[in-house]
Amino acid sequence: MGHHAGWKNFPLRLVMKQSPLPLTVIGGYLGAGKTTLINRLLADSQGERLALLINDFGDVNIDQSLITSHDGDTISLTNGCICCSLADGFASALDTVKENAHRLDRVVIEVSGVGQPAKVALWGQSPGFYSDGVVVLVNGQSIMQRAEDPYVGETVLAQIKGADLLLLTHTDLMDSPQVEEATQWLATKHQAPVLESPVATALLYGLPPQGTDSDPAPVDYLTASVVLNKTVDKSILDLWAKTRPTGVIRAKGLVKISDRAENQTDVQLFGPNLVLRPHPSDQTLNTVVAIARPGTPRAALIKWLNQLNPAN
Amino acid sequence: MSKTVIYPAAAIYTMDQSRPTAQAVAVRDGRFLAIGSLDELSVLDDYTVDNTFATHTLLPGFVEAHSHSYAGGLWMHTYCGFFDQTDPQGKTWAGCKNIEDVLNRLRQAEAVLLDPNEPLLAWGVDPIYFEGEHLAGSHLDQVSAHREILVMHASLHIATVNNALMTAQGITPDTTMEGVPKDGAGWPIGELQEPAAMSLAGKPFRSFWGRLRAEHAIQGLGQLANQAGITTLTDLGNPTSTDPATIAQWQKIVNDSQFPARVSIFNMGNPATDLQAVTATRQKSSDKLRFGHVKVVLDGSIQGYTARLNWPGYLNDRPNGLWLVPPEQVTDLLRPFHEAGLLIHAHCNGDQAVDVFLDSVQELLTETPRFDHRYTVQHSQLTTPAQYKRIKSLGMCANIFSNHTWYWGDQHVTSTVGPDRAARMNSARTALDLGVPLSMHCDAPVTPLGSLHVAWSAVNRVTSSGQTLGPKERITVYEALQAITIGAAYQLKMDHEIGSIAPGKFADLAVLKADPFLEDPMELRNIGVWGTMLGGKTFPSA
Ligand SMILES: Nc1nc2c(ncn2[C@@H]2O[C@H](COP(=O)(O)OP(=O)(O)OP(=O)(O)O)[C@@H](O)[C@H]2O)c(=O)[nH]1
Ligand SMILES: [Mg+2]
Ligand SMILES: [Zn+2]
């Protein structure tokens, strides 16, 4: 292990003026706590300017009230909404966001309670954006029963399966065996990490708010990093992504990948998904940093990161 | 007061039991003044006789109670569908039966585009009929290597684009978006699946949809209606119907005396926030243009496997469909509109969606009883007899998607639900026998705007391959014509004004070139339409 890059001050989005906007998708069944979470994100935004899109009743709305209440960042956006059969609603909402990209740091989408967040996250692959993860909220009190519901059971399970991170809510109303039961049940459905709400904003976002240089990681969470001593093969990266130890919430980095043109590739591992994008800056870091749940063995985390530095 | 004009006709069917047939109608001030024999009408004061319809058959103007305004706008793009279809100008475009037909159609369209920078946009391609042939970008490259081409498939879920478009819009081997399939060498093959991938097509994609909202598109819709004998249309589900700009656009177009149809625009939005706005739009209504009703969409479509089905669901345990509204929220969603007394129609293709809607209506009616609410199940494709009994006892209506039998009946037998439930689909006979107020629709542009085709489908229940699905569910010609006139008018709360030929009603007529009661029922859809009369003004079709 070389020098220790912190989690929050890891400088991925450097100074490029129109670098792509991260797009975070928040999903979960009716009443799971999506709006509650988003309100917390807004309150805790540390100057990060968010555009919030609400996808409801087959429409996409840019939520004026929420954006306005988050002072200084009011965007006067025309209502980008669609009939379920007019497919350009999301496109035009994102076009509007893009026109305002210079005034924004992030897009957050709240998906309807019966919507499929993983599908919505595809929009994060549009030019001008990148997908920064799908967070699916799960009401711990009701999820196991809900999953059996003849009307919405499949919908809820499909939401869970599309998550990069599962966030268990309403746990304040449950005792710890119940929380444990719900967590284990979720683990049988999908391999994404499960966290108990509320969690620190930094865990939901891949990238630090610009200009902040605060503590390296939220309390109790474990971080570790590795400096790569040479170019890494894509096949090694793929294997590494697949062998992520349980407990790893996400990893990110800038590395040089053989057979890719760019000097540095932005690597994002959120849940099971590995996303690679060319990185525009000249800076060469060759570093990957990972964050894991409290209780994850440090040795396992480091061993895993070191897979990226295979012995010759 | 305008002068009275008497129009004799070869036959007149009024859809009004008190006087089911007549020799002539007398029209004054845009309304029917009198209906009867020539003798009876000759006692009127100061009339002229107009023999325009002397050899034609008159019916009440047809009422399409489930159509979408963008049906007209699609014709601003080149038609490449499998079935013959007629455009707003009255030109019939032969169906494209294979990929070569599609390419020829595109070549012709390309040849007349003057601006080299204008993208060529097309619609309606349905590779399901092309026996395994796959439409790829390389096919479209044969049409033009320079002009951007985007061909939207009939499902509206897939678009095929050419290399010129991919180059211009930056769709390359580096494109990581899901839904952009690539060939063995890593090049995108020119297929864009689902809206997120389609939007990579940039400006051509945005123009494809943008043009559908143009004034010209709505004018086209009126012309299509006119050719089909339709005098009242719906825009069933307009998400911006409370927006002043939308209202002004429709007022300008529809209230113009040259526009050949009445239009009822249903709002589709969030009841919690839209109630006051929707109620306010009622003040903007006129004789020709209506606002203030509400549509909600509960599920998807059966042919797209997105409708919500009760057990056993789709064939071969395919996953069940999608909800567009959480079922447990439907009652709360509808409550403000219910309490305000608004007319509510709900899109329910699958039988499980119907259950959810019926439960909600029952709950709301128990809380706050309402008379004459005319809650309508839209599409109602898989509704069971037990559900129709509930529909009846709750005082609700059904608007059935009868065209499905012809367009997708064979696929329903083999792929979606199997022969047993395909035979039950769109069961108009059951609905009528149980006394459910019935209408039938085409859901244009999902199927072409055309009431006689809708009626024909319900009368014959024949699929494209020629099999008859559920023959006992067929209805008579008279019943079918009732459903597309007075039946539909009832569901729009306009049956006191339109839907039958009776004194005092708007003088709206479908003018047919043959008598539907004398023709073979299998010929119903082929009967020529001369045009329409709307509010006493004649509109011969192109
Ligand atoms: N006790 C408790 N209540 C919560 C929690 N999260 C959300 N709630 C409450 O649950 C209710 C629904 O929360 P929302 O944040 O509106 O949920 P949502 O997912 O946005 O709901 P929809 O948008 O309607 O699907 C609200 O009353 C919240 O205050 C939690 O972790 N614990
Ligand atoms: Mg919410
Ligand atoms: Zn429709």
Coordinates of N, CA, C and O in Angstrom, one line a residue, chain A residues 29-30 57 81-88 91 95 114 122-123 125-127 146 150-152 154-155, chain B residues 70 176-178 195-196 199-200 206 209 213 239 268 270 308 320 323-324 326-329 333 352 356:
Chain A
Y29 N -40.3 1.0 -2.7 CA -41.7 1.0 -2.8 C -42.3 2.2 -2.0 O -41.6 2.9 -1.3
L30 N -43.6 2.4 -2.3 CA -44.4 3.4 -1.7 C -44.1 3.6 -0.2 O -44.1 2.6 0.5
F57 N -46.4 8.8 -11.5 CA -47.5 8.6 -12.4 C -47.2 8.7 -13.8 O -47.9 9.3 -14.6
C81 N -42.8 17.0 -18.5 CA -43.5 15.7 -18.1 C -44.1 15.1 -19.4 O -44.2 15.6 -20.4
I82 N -44.4 13.8 -19.2 CA -44.8 13.0 -20.4 C -46.0 12.2 -20.1 O -46.3 11.8 -19.0
C83 N -46.7 11.8 -21.1 CA -47.6 10.8 -21.1 C -46.8 9.5 -21.2 O -45.7 9.5 -21.8
C84 N -47.3 8.4 -20.6 CA -46.5 7.2 -20.6 C -46.1 6.8 -22.0 O -45.1 6.1 -22.1
S85 N -46.8 7.2 -23.0 CA -46.5 6.7 -24.3 C -45.6 7.7 -25.0 O -45.0 7.4 -26.1
L86 N -45.4 8.9 -24.5 CA -44.5 9.8 -25.2 C -43.2 9.7 -24.5 O -43.0 10.1 -23.4
A87 N -42.2 9.1 -25.3 CA -41.0 8.6 -24.6 C -40.0 9.7 -24.4 O -38.9 9.4 -24.0
D88 N -40.2 10.9 -24.8 CA -39.2 11.9 -24.7 C -39.2 12.7 -23.4 O -38.4 13.7 -23.3
A91 N -35.9 12.5 -21.6 CA -34.9 13.2 -22.4 C -35.0 14.7 -22.3 O -34.0 15.4 -22.1
D95 N -32.4 17.2 -20.8 CA -31.9 18.3 -21.6 C -31.9 19.6 -20.8 O -31.0 20.4 -20.8
V114 N -43.7 2.4 -7.7 CA -43.8 1.1 -8.4 C -42.8 1.1 -9.6 O -42.9 0.3 -10.5
L122 N -30.5 4.0 -16.3 CA -30.0 3.9 -17.7 C -29.8 5.3 -18.2 O -28.9 5.6 -19.0
W123 N -30.7 6.2 -17.8 CA -30.5 7.6 -18.2 C -29.2 8.3 -17.8 O -28.8 9.2 -18.4
Q125 N -26.5 7.1 -18.2 CA -25.5 6.9 -19.3 C -25.7 7.8 -20.5 O -25.0 7.7 -21.5
S126 N -26.6 8.7 -20.4 CA -26.8 9.7 -21.4 C -25.6 10.7 -21.4 O -25.0 10.9 -20.4
P127 N -25.3 11.2 -22.6 CA -24.2 12.2 -22.7 C -24.4 13.3 -21.7 O -25.5 13.8 -21.6
R146 N -44.5 -7.6 2.1 CA -44.8 -7.0 0.8 C -44.3 -7.8 -0.4 O -45.0 -7.9 -1.4
P150 N -49.7 -10.3 -3.9 CA -50.0 -10.8 -5.3 C -49.9 -9.6 -6.3 O -49.7 -9.8 -7.4
Y151 N -50.2 -8.4 -5.8 CA -50.2 -7.3 -6.7 C -48.8 -6.7 -6.9 O -48.4 -6.4 -8.0
V152 N -48.0 -6.5 -5.9 CA -46.8 -5.8 -6.0 C -45.5 -6.6 -5.6 O -44.4 -6.0 -5.6
E154 N -43.7 -8.9 -7.0 CA -42.7 -9.0 -8.1 C -42.1 -7.6 -8.3 O -40.9 -7.5 -8.5
T155 N -42.9 -6.6 -8.2 CA -42.4 -5.2 -8.5 C -41.3 -4.9 -7.4 O -40.3 -4.4 -7.7
Chain B
Y70 N -51.6 12.5 -30.8 CA -50.4 12.3 -31.6 C -50.6 11.4 -32.8 O -49.7 11.2 -33.6
T176 N -21.5 3.1 -23.9 CA -21.7 2.0 -22.9 C -23.2 1.8 -22.6 O -23.5 0.9 -21.8
M177 N -24.0 2.6 -23.1 CA -25.5 2.5 -22.7 C -26.0 1.1 -23.0 O -25.8 0.6 -24.1
E178 N -26.7 0.6 -22.0 CA -27.5 -0.6 -22.2 C -28.6 -0.4 -23.3 O -29.1 0.7 -23.4
P195 N -36.4 4.0 -24.3 CA -36.2 5.5 -24.4 C -34.8 6.0 -24.1 O -34.3 6.9 -24.8
A196 N -34.1 5.5 -23.1 CA -32.8 6.0 -22.7 C -31.8 5.8 -23.8 O -31.1 6.8 -24.2
S199 N -32.7 8.0 -26.9 CA -32.4 9.4 -26.8 C -31.0 9.7 -27.2 O -30.7 10.9 -27.4
L200 N -30.2 8.7 -27.3 CA -28.8 8.9 -27.8 C -28.9 9.4 -29.2 O -27.9 10.0 -29.7
R206 N -35.5 13.8 -30.7 CA -36.3 14.8 -30.1 C -37.3 15.4 -31.1 O -38.5 15.7 -30.8
W209 N -40.6 13.2 -31.6 CA -41.7 13.5 -30.7 C -42.2 14.9 -30.7 O -43.4 15.2 -30.6
R213 N -46.5 17.4 -31.5 CA -47.3 18.4 -30.7 C -47.6 19.6 -31.5 O -48.1 20.6 -31.1
P239 N -51.1 15.1 -20.6 CA -50.5 15.5 -19.3 C -50.4 17.0 -19.1 O -50.1 17.5 -18.0
M268 N -54.4 14.0 -17.7 CA -53.7 12.9 -17.1 C -52.6 13.5 -16.3 O -51.6 14.0 -16.8
N270 N -51.4 14.4 -11.9 CA -51.4 14.0 -10.5 C -52.7 14.6 -9.8 O -52.7 15.8 -9.6
R308 N -51.1 -6.0 -16.3 CA -51.1 -6.8 -15.1 C -52.2 -7.8 -15.2 O -53.4 -7.5 -15.2
N320 N -45.0 -11.1 -14.8 CA -46.2 -10.3 -14.9 C -45.8 -8.8 -15.3 O -44.6 -8.5 -15.2
W323 N -47.1 -1.9 -12.9 CA -48.1 -0.9 -12.5 C -47.6 0.5 -12.8 O -46.4 0.7 -12.6
L324 N -48.5 1.3 -13.2 CA -48.1 2.7 -13.4 C -48.4 3.5 -12.2 O -47.9 4.6 -12.0
P326 N -49.2 2.7 -7.9 CA -49.2 1.7 -6.9 C -50.7 1.3 -6.6 O -51.5 2.2 -6.3
P327 N -51.0 0.0 -6.7 CA -52.4 -0.4 -6.5 C -53.0 0.1 -5.2 O -54.2 0.6 -5.2
E328 N -52.2 0.1 -4.1 CA -52.8 0.5 -2.9 C -53.0 2.0 -2.8 O -53.6 2.5 -1.8
Q329 N -52.5 2.7 -3.8 CA -52.7 4.2 -3.8 C -53.8 4.7 -4.7 O -54.2 5.9 -4.7
L333 N -55.6 8.3 -4.7 CA -55.4 9.2 -5.9 C -56.7 9.7 -6.5 O -56.8 10.8 -6.9
Q352 N -56.1 -8.1 -13.7 CA -55.7 -7.7 -12.3 C -55.9 -6.1 -12.1 O -56.3 -5.7 -11.1
V356 N -58.2 -4.0 -9.3 CA -57.8 -2.9 -8.5 C -58.7 -1.7 -8.7 O -59.1 -1.0 -7.8

